[in-house]
Coordinates of C-alpha atoms in Angstrom, one line a residue:
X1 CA 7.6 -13.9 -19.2
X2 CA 4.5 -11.6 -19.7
X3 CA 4.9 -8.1 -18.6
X4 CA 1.9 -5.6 -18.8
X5 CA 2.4 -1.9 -17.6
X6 CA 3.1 -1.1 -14.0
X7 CA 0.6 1.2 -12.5
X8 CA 0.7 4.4 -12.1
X9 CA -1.9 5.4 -9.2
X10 CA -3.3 3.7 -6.0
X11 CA -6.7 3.5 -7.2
X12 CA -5.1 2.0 -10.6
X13 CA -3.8 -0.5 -8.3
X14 CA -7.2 -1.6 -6.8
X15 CA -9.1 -1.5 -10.6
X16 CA -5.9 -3.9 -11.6
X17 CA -6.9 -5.9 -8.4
X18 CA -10.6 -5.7 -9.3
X19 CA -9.7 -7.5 -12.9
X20 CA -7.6 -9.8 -11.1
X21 CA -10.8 -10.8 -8.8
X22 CA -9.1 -10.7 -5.8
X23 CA -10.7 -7.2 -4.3
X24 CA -13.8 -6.9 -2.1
X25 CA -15.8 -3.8 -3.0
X26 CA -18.1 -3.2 0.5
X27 CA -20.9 -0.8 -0.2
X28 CA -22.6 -1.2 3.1
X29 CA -21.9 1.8 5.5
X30 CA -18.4 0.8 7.8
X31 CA -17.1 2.9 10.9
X32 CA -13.6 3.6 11.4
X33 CA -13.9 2.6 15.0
X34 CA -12.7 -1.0 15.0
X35 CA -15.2 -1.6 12.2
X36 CA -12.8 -1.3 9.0
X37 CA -9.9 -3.2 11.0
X38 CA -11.9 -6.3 12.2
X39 CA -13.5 -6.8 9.1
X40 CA -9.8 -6.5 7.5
X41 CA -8.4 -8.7 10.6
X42 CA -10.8 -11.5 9.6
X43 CA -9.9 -10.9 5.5
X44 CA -6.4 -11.5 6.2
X45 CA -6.8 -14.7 8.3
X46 CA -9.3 -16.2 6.1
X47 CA -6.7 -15.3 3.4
X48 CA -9.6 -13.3 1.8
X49 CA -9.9 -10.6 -0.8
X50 CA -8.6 -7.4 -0.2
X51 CA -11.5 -5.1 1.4
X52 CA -12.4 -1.9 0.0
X53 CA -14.7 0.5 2.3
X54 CA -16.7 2.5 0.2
X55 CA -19.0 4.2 2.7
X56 CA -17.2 5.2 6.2
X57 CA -19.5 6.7 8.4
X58 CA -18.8 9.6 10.4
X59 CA -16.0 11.0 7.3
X60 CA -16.2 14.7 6.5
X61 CA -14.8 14.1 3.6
X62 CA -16.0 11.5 1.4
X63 CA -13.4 9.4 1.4
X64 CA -12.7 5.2 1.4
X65 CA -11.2 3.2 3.3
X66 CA -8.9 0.2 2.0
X67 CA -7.8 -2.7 4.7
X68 CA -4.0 -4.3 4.0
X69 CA -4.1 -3.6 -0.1
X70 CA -0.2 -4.7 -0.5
X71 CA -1.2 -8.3 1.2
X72 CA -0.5 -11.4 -1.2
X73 CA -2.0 -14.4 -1.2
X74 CA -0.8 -16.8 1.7
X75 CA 1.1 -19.0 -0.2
X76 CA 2.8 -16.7 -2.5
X77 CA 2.7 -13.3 -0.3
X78 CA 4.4 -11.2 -3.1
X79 CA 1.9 -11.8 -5.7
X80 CA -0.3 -8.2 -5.5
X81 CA 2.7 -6.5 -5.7
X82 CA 3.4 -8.1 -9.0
X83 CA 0.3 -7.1 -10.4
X84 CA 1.2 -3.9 -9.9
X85 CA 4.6 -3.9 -11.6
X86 CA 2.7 -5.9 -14.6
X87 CA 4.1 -8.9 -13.7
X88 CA 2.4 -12.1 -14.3
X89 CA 0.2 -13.1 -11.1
X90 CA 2.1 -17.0 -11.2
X91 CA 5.7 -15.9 -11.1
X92 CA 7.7 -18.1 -9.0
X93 CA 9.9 -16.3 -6.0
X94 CA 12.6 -17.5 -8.2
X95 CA 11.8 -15.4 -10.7
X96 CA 10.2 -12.6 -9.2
X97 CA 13.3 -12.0 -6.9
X98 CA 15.6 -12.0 -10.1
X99 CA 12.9 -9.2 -11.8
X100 CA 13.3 -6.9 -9.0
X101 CA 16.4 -7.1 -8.2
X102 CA 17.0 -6.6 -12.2
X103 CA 14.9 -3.4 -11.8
X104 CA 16.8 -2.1 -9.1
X105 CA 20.0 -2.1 -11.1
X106 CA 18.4 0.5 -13.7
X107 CA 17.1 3.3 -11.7
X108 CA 15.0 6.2 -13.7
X109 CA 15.2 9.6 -12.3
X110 CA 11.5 11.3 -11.6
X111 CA 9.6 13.7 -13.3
X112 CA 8.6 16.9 -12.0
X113 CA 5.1 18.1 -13.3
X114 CA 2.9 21.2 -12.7
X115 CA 0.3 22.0 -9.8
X116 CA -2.6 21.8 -12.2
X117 CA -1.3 18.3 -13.9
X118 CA -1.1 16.6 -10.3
X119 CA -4.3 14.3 -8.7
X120 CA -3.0 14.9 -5.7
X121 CA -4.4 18.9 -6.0
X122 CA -7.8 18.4 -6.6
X123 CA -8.2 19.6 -3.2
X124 CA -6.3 21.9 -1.2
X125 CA -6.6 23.1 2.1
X126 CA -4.3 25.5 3.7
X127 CA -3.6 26.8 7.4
X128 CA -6.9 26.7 9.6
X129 CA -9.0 24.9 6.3
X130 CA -6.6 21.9 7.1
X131 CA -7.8 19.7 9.4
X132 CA -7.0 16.4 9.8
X133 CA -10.2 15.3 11.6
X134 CA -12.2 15.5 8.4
X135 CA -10.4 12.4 7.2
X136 CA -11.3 8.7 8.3
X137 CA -8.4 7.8 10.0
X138 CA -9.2 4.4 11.4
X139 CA -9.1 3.3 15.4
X140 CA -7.2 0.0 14.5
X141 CA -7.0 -2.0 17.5
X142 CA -9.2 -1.4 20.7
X143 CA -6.4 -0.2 23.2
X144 CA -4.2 1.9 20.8
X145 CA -3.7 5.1 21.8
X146 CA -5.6 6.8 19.5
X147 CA -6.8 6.7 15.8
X148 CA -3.3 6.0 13.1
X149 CA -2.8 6.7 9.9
X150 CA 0.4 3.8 9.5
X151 CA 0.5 3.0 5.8
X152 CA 2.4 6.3 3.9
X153 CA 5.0 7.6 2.6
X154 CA 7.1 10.2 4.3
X155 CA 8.9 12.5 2.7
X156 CA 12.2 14.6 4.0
X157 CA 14.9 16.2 3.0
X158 CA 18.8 16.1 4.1
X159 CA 19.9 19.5 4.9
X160 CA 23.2 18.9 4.1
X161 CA 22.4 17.5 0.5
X162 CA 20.6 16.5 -1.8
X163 CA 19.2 13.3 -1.1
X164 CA 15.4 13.1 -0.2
X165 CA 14.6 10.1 2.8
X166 CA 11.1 8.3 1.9
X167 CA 10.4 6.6 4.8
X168 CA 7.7 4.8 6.8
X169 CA 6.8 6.2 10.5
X170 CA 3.4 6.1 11.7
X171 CA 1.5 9.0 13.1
X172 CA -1.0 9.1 16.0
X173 CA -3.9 11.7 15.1
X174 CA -4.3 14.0 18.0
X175 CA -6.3 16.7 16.5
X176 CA -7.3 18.8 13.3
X177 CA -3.8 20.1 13.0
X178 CA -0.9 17.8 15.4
X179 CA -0.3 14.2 14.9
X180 CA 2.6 12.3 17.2
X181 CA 5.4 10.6 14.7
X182 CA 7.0 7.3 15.6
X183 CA 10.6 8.5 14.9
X184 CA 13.2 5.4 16.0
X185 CA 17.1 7.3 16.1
X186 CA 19.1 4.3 14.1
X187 CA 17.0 4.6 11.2
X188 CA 17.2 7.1 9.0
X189 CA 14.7 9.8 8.7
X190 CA 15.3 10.1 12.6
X191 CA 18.5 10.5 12.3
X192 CA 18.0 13.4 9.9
X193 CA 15.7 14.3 12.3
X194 CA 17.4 14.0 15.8
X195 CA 21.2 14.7 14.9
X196 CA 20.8 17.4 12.2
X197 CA 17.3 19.8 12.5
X198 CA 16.5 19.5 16.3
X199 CA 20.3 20.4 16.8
X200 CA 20.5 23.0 15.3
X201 CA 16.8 24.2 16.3
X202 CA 15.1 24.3 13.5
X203 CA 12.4 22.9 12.1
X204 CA 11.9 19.7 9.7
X205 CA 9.5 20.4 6.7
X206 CA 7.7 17.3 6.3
X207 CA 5.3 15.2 4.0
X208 CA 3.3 12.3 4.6
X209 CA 1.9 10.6 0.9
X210 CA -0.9 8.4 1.9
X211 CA -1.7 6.3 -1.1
X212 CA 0.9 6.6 -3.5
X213 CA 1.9 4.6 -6.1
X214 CA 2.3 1.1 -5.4
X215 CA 6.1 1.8 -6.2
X216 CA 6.2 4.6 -4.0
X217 CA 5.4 2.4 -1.1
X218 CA 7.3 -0.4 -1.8
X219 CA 10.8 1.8 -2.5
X220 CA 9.9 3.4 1.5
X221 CA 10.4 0.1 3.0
X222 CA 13.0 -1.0 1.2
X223 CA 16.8 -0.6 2.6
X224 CA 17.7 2.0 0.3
X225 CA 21.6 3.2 1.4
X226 CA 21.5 6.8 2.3
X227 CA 22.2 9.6 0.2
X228 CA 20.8 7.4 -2.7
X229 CA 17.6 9.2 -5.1
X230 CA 14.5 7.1 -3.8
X231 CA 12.2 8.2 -6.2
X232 CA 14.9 6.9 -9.2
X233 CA 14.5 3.2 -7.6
X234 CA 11.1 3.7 -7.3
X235 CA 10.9 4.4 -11.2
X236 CA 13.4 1.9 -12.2
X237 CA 10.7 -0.9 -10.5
X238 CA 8.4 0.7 -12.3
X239 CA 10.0 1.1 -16.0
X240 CA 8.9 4.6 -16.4
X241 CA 9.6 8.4 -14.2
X242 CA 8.0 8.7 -10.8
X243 CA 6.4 12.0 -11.6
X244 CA 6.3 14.3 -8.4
X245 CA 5.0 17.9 -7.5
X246 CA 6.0 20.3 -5.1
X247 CA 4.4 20.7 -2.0
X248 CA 2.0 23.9 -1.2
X249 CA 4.2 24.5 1.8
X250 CA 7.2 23.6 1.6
X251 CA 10.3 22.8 -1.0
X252 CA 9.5 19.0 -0.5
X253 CA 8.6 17.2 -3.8
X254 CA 5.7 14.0 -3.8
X255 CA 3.9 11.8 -5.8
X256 CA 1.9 13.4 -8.3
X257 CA -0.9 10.6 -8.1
X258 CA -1.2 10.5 -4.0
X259 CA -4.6 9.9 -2.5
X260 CA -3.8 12.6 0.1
X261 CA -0.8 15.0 1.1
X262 CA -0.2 16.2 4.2
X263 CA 2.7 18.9 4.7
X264 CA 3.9 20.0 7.6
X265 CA 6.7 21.0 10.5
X266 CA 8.3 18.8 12.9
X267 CA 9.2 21.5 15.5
X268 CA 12.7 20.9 17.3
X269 CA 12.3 19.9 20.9
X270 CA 8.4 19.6 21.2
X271 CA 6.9 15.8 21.8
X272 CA 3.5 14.8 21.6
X273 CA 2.0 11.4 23.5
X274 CA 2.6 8.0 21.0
X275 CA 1.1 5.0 21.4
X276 CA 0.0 1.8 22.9
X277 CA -0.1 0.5 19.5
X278 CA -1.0 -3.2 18.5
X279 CA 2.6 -3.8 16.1
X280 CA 3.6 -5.9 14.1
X281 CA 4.4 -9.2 16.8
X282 CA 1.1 -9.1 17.5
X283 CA 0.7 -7.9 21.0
X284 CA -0.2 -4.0 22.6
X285 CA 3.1 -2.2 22.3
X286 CA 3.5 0.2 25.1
X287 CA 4.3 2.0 27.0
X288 CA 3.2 5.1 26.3
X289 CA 5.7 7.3 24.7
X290 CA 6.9 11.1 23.8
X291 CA 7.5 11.3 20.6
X292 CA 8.2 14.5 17.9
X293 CA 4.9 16.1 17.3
X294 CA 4.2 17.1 13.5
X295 CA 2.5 20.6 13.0
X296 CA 0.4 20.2 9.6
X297 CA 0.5 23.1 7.3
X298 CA -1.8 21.6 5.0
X299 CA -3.8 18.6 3.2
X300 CA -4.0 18.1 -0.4
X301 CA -6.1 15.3 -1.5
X302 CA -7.9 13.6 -5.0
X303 CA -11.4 13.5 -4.9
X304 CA -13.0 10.8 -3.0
X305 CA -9.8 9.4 -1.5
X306 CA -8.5 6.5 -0.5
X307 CA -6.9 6.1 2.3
X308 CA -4.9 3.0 3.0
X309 CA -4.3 0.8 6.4
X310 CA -2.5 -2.1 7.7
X311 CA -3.6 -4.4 10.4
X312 CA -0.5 -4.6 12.3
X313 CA -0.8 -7.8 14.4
X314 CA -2.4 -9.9 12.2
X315 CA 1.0 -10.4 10.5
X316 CA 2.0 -12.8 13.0
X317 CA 1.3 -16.9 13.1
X318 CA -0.7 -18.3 10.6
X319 CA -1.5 -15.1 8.6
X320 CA -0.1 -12.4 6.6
X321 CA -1.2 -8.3 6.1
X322 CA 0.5 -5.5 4.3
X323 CA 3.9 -5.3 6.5
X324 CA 4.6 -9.1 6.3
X325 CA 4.2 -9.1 2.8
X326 CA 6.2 -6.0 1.5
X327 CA 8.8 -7.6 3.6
X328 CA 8.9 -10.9 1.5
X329 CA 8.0 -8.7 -1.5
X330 CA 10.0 -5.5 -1.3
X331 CA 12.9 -5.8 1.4
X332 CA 14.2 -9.8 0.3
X333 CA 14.9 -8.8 -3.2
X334 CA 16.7 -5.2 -2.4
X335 CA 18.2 -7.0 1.0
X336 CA 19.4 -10.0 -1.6
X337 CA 20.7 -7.5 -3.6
X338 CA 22.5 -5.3 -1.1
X339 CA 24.6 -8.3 0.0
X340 CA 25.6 -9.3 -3.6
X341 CA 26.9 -5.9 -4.1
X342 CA 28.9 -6.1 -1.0
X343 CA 30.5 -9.3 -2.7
X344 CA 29.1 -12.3 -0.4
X345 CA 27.7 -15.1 -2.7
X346 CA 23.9 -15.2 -1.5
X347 CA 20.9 -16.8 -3.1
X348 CA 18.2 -15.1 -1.5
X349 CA 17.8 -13.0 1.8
X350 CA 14.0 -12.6 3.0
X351 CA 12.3 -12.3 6.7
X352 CA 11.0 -15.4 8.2
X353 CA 7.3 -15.4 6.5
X354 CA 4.5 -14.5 8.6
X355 CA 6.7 -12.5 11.3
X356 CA 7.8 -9.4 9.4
X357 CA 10.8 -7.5 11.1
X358 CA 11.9 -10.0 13.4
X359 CA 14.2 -13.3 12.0
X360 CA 15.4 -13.2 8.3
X361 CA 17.1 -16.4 6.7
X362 CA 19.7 -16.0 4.3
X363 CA 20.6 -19.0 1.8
X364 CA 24.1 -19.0 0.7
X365 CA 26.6 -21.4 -1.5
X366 CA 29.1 -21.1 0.7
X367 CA 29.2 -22.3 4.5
X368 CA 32.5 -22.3 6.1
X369 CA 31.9 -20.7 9.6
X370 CA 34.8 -17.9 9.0
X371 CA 32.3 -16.7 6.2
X372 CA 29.1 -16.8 7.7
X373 CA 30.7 -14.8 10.7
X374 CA 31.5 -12.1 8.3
X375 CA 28.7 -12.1 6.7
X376 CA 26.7 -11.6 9.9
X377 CA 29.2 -8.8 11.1
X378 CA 28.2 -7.1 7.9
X379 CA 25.0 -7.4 8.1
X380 CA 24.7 -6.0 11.6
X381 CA 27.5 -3.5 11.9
X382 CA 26.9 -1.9 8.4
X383 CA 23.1 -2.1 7.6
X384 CA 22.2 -1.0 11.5
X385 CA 19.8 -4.0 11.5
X386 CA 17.6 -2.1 13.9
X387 CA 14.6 -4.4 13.9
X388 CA 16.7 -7.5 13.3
X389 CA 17.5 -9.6 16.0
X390 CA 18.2 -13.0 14.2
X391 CA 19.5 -14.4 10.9
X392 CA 19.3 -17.8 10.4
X393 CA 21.8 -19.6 7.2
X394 CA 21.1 -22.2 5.1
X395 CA 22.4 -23.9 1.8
X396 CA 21.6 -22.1 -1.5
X397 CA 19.4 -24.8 -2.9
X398 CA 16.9 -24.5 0.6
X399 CA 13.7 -22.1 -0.3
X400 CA 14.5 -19.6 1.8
X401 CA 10.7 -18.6 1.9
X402 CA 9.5 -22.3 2.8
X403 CA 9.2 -22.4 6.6
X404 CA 9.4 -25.6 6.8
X405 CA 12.3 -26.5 4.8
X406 CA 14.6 -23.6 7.3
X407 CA 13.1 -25.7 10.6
X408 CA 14.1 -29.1 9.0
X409 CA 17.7 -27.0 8.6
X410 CA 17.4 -25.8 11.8
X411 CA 16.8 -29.6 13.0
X412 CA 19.2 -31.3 10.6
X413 CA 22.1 -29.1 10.9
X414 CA 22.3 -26.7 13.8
X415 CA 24.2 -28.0 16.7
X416 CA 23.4 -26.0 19.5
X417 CA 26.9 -26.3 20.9
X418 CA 28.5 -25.0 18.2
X419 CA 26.3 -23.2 15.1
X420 CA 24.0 -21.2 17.7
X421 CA 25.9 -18.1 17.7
X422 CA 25.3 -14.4 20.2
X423 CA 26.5 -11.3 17.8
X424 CA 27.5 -8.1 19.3
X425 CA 27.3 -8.5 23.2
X426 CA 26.2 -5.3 24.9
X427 CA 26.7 -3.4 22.1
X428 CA 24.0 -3.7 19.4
X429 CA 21.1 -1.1 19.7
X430 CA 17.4 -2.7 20.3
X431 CA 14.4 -1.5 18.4
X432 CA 11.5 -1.0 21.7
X433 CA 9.3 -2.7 20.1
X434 CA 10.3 -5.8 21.1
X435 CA 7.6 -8.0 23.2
X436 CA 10.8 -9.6 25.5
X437 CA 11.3 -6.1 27.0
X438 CA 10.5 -4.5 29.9
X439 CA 8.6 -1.7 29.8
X440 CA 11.4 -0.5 32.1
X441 CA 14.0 -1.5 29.0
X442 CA 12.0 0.1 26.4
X443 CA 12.3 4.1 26.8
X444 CA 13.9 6.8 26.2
X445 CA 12.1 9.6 25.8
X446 CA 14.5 11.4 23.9
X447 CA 14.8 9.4 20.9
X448 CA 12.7 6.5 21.3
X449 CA 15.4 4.1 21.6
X450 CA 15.9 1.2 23.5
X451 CA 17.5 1.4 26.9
X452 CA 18.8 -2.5 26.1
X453 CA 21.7 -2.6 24.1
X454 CA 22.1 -7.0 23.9
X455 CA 23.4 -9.3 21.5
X456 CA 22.2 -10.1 18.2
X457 CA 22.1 -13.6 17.3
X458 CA 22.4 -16.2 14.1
X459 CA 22.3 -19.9 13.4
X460 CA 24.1 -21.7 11.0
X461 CA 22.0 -24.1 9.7
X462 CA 24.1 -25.0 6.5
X463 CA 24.9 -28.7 5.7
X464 CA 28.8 -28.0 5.6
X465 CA 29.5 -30.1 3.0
X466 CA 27.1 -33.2 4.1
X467 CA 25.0 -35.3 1.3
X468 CA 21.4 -34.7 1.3
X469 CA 19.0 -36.1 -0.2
X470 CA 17.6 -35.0 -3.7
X471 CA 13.9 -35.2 -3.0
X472 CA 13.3 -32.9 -6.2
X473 CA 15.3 -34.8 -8.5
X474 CA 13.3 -34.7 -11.7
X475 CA 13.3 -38.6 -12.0
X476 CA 12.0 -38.7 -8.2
X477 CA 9.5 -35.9 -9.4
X478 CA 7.9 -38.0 -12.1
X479 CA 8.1 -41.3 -10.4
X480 CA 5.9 -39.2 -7.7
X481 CA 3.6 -37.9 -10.5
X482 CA 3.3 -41.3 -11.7
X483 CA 1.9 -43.0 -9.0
X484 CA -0.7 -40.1 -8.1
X485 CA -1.6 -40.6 -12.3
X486 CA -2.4 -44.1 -11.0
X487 CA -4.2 -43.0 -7.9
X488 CA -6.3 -40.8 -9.9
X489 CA -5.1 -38.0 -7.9
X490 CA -4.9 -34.2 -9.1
X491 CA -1.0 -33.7 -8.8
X492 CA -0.8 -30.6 -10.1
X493 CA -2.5 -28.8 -6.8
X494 CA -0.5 -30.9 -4.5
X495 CA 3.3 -30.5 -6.5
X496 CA 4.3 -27.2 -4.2
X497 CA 3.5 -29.2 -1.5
X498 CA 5.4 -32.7 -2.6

């Protein structure tokens, strides 16, 4: 296998796009009022190269915008993201889940580095000077409740360790200095949040990285157990140190090589408006919530940044954008090998394609119902599966990441009556994101939790034993080839789909 160097920078990132021709360099002037995110919308369906904004009118600062950057191709949604690690671009899921999961077994602690070594301090506003209105935040979705910045990194510490959370939460921009912070108790920067600062009255120093290093992003939405060193998993994906500086602030540490900083205070006990938001299944997601409201203290940013966006929405059906895809890419392989650790024999575990956050399919060598149930108690009792509502089993040798080969599981071997199973009844927590709710279900304006506490669900779709049909066989393979040699027909672009 070919391996070049991981990158070290977001903007590295887009030059190692650039080579790989698969970026979009727009010089005409854009707006960050629907503008950046419909031209981005229509990239991501066409399954088109990944748009860079170059000019974005109405930006104090002179910065760019970049549309879904982490979004792979359709067919193989995890290749971008292994440019960045140097990967080769045609590395099967096979092989890529194996190299990640490799990675993640040799984590490399971070570097910290001086003020005047980090990108990220080119520019630095402080107190009044820092205003987040000078930056391009983009107005994603005509409805939402205001203008987003929901593709970051942020940044907290434990107060009762050492362990720093990097998380993803989005924030509505509500002014030069207050943005509202999606913050969901279950998960675990809210829970740091809810149950530890606001209880004891006192504020939570904060930092959101926009446009870290690739690895920086993907280690945030991975399922990293608490109390673990994010920033060492981060470099062990990468091969080399994360290096991080502190804040201006604050004691919180960051990547060095962010596009943009920006410190501040979540105050115990004060909320802010969030939301409606077009997420992630593709519809408005309201209603309009209270949610903890973050007091910035200051922006540090590179010159001319970028500032990265995903598309939320456009994830769902037919297409792919950044969530979709760091959930194939990023959260199968550490979810995979979570559950090997825990000692359950499992191929692969990765989120339905296309529908990030919502049904994940685990394939697994072993199918008795007695181990599938314990499987699925682990899964949803100890990970706090959150946005999870469904897992669906199937044999090892199905590709977990072909659709179609789950559904014909689904249809082949799931009898309704008895492999259609509810998890958890009345007792598992709901994430209120969920389209099925009620608006009346959805709230709580204390901790943005779900009022609906319902089942969880799985199918076993496993063969149990029963002979099927080896349609890969490599004799079957080159019988196929040979009679599409004697057609005259190009095999080689139709064999992923034979």
């Amino acid at each position: 296998m070919s391996v070049s160097k991981p990158v070290s920078g977001f903007r590295e990132y887009l030059d190692r796009l650039d080579d790989y021709e698969v970026l979009n360099r727009i010089q005409t002037p854009i707006s960050w009022d629907l503008e950046a995110s419909a031209v981005t919308m229509l990239a991501n369906r066409r399954d088109d190269k990944i748009p860079v904004f170059e000019t974005v009118e109405g930006s104090e600062v002179d910065a760019r915008l970049v549309g879904d950057p982490y979004r792979g191709s359709r067919e193989r949604p995890w290749d971008h993201i292994a440019v960045a690690l140097g990967l080769p671009a045609d590395l099967s899921a096979d092989d890529y889940y194996e190299e990640i999961i490799d990675r993640l077994q040799h984590p490399i602690e971070s570097k910290v580095v001086d003020r005047d070594e980090a990108a990220c301090k080119s520019v630095v506003h402080r107190g009044d000077d820092a205003d987040l209105l000078t930056l391009p935040w983009p107005y994603i979705h005509a409805g939402d409740g205001g203008r987003y910045s929901n593709l970051h990194t942020m940044v907290v510490d434990d107060p009762d360790s050492t362990w720093t959370d990097w998380s993803a939460h989005r924030a509505m921009i509500h002014d030069g200095d207050r943005a509202s912070l999606l913050l969901l108790a279950g998960e675990q920067t809210p829970n740091i949040y809810y149950y530890k600062y606001e209880r004891r009255n006192e504020p939570m120093p904060v930092a959101l990285v926009v446009g870290g290093e690739p690895v920086t992003q993907m280690t945030s939405s991975m399922w990293i157990p608490t109390g673990r060193d994010e920033a060492a998993f981060a470099g062990g994906l990468k091969g080399d140190p994360v290096e991080l500086v502190e804040c201006e602030t604050n004691d919180l540490k960051v990547p060095a090589t962010a596009e943009v900083v920006i410190e501040g205070r979540i105050k115990p006990d004060e909320r802010l408006d969030e939301g409606p938001f077009g997420d992630y299944f593709g519809y408005m997601h309201g209603p309009r919530r209270s949610m903890p409201a973050l007091q910035v203290d200051a922006i540090t940013h590179r010159k001319q940044p970028y500032i990265p966006f995903c598309v939320e929405g456009s994830g769902v059906g037919h297409t792919l954008n950044t969530s979709a895809s760091t959930e194939v890419a990023c959260v199968g392989p550490d979810a995979t090998l979570g559950l090997r650790k825990a000692g359950y024999d499992v191929e692969k575990c990765v989120p339905w394609r296309f529908t990030p956050r919502t049904v994940y399919v685990i394939s697994t060598d072993i199918s008795h119902s007695g181990h599938l149930h314990e499987l699925a108690n682990f899964i949803f009792t100890t990970w706090g599966m959150l946005h999870i509502d469904a897992f669906i089993f199937v044999d090892e040798e199905v590709d977990a990441l072909d659709t179609r080969a789950v559904l014909e599981s689904v249809a082949l071997h799931a009898d309704p009556d008895q492999d259609f199973h509810q998890f958890g009844v009345e007792t598992m927590p709901k994430v209120p994101l969920n389209i099925y709710q009620t608006p009346e279900e959805k709230g709580n304006a204390e901790t943005g939790t779900s009022k609906a506490k319902t089942s969880k669900a799985y199918i076993d779709a496993t063969s149990e034993g029963e002979s099927r049909p080896d349609w890969e066989g490599e004799k079957i393979r080159e019988e196929a080839r040979d009679i599409l040699r004697r057609a005259d027909v190009d095999f080689d672009i139709t064999e992923t789909e034979a």
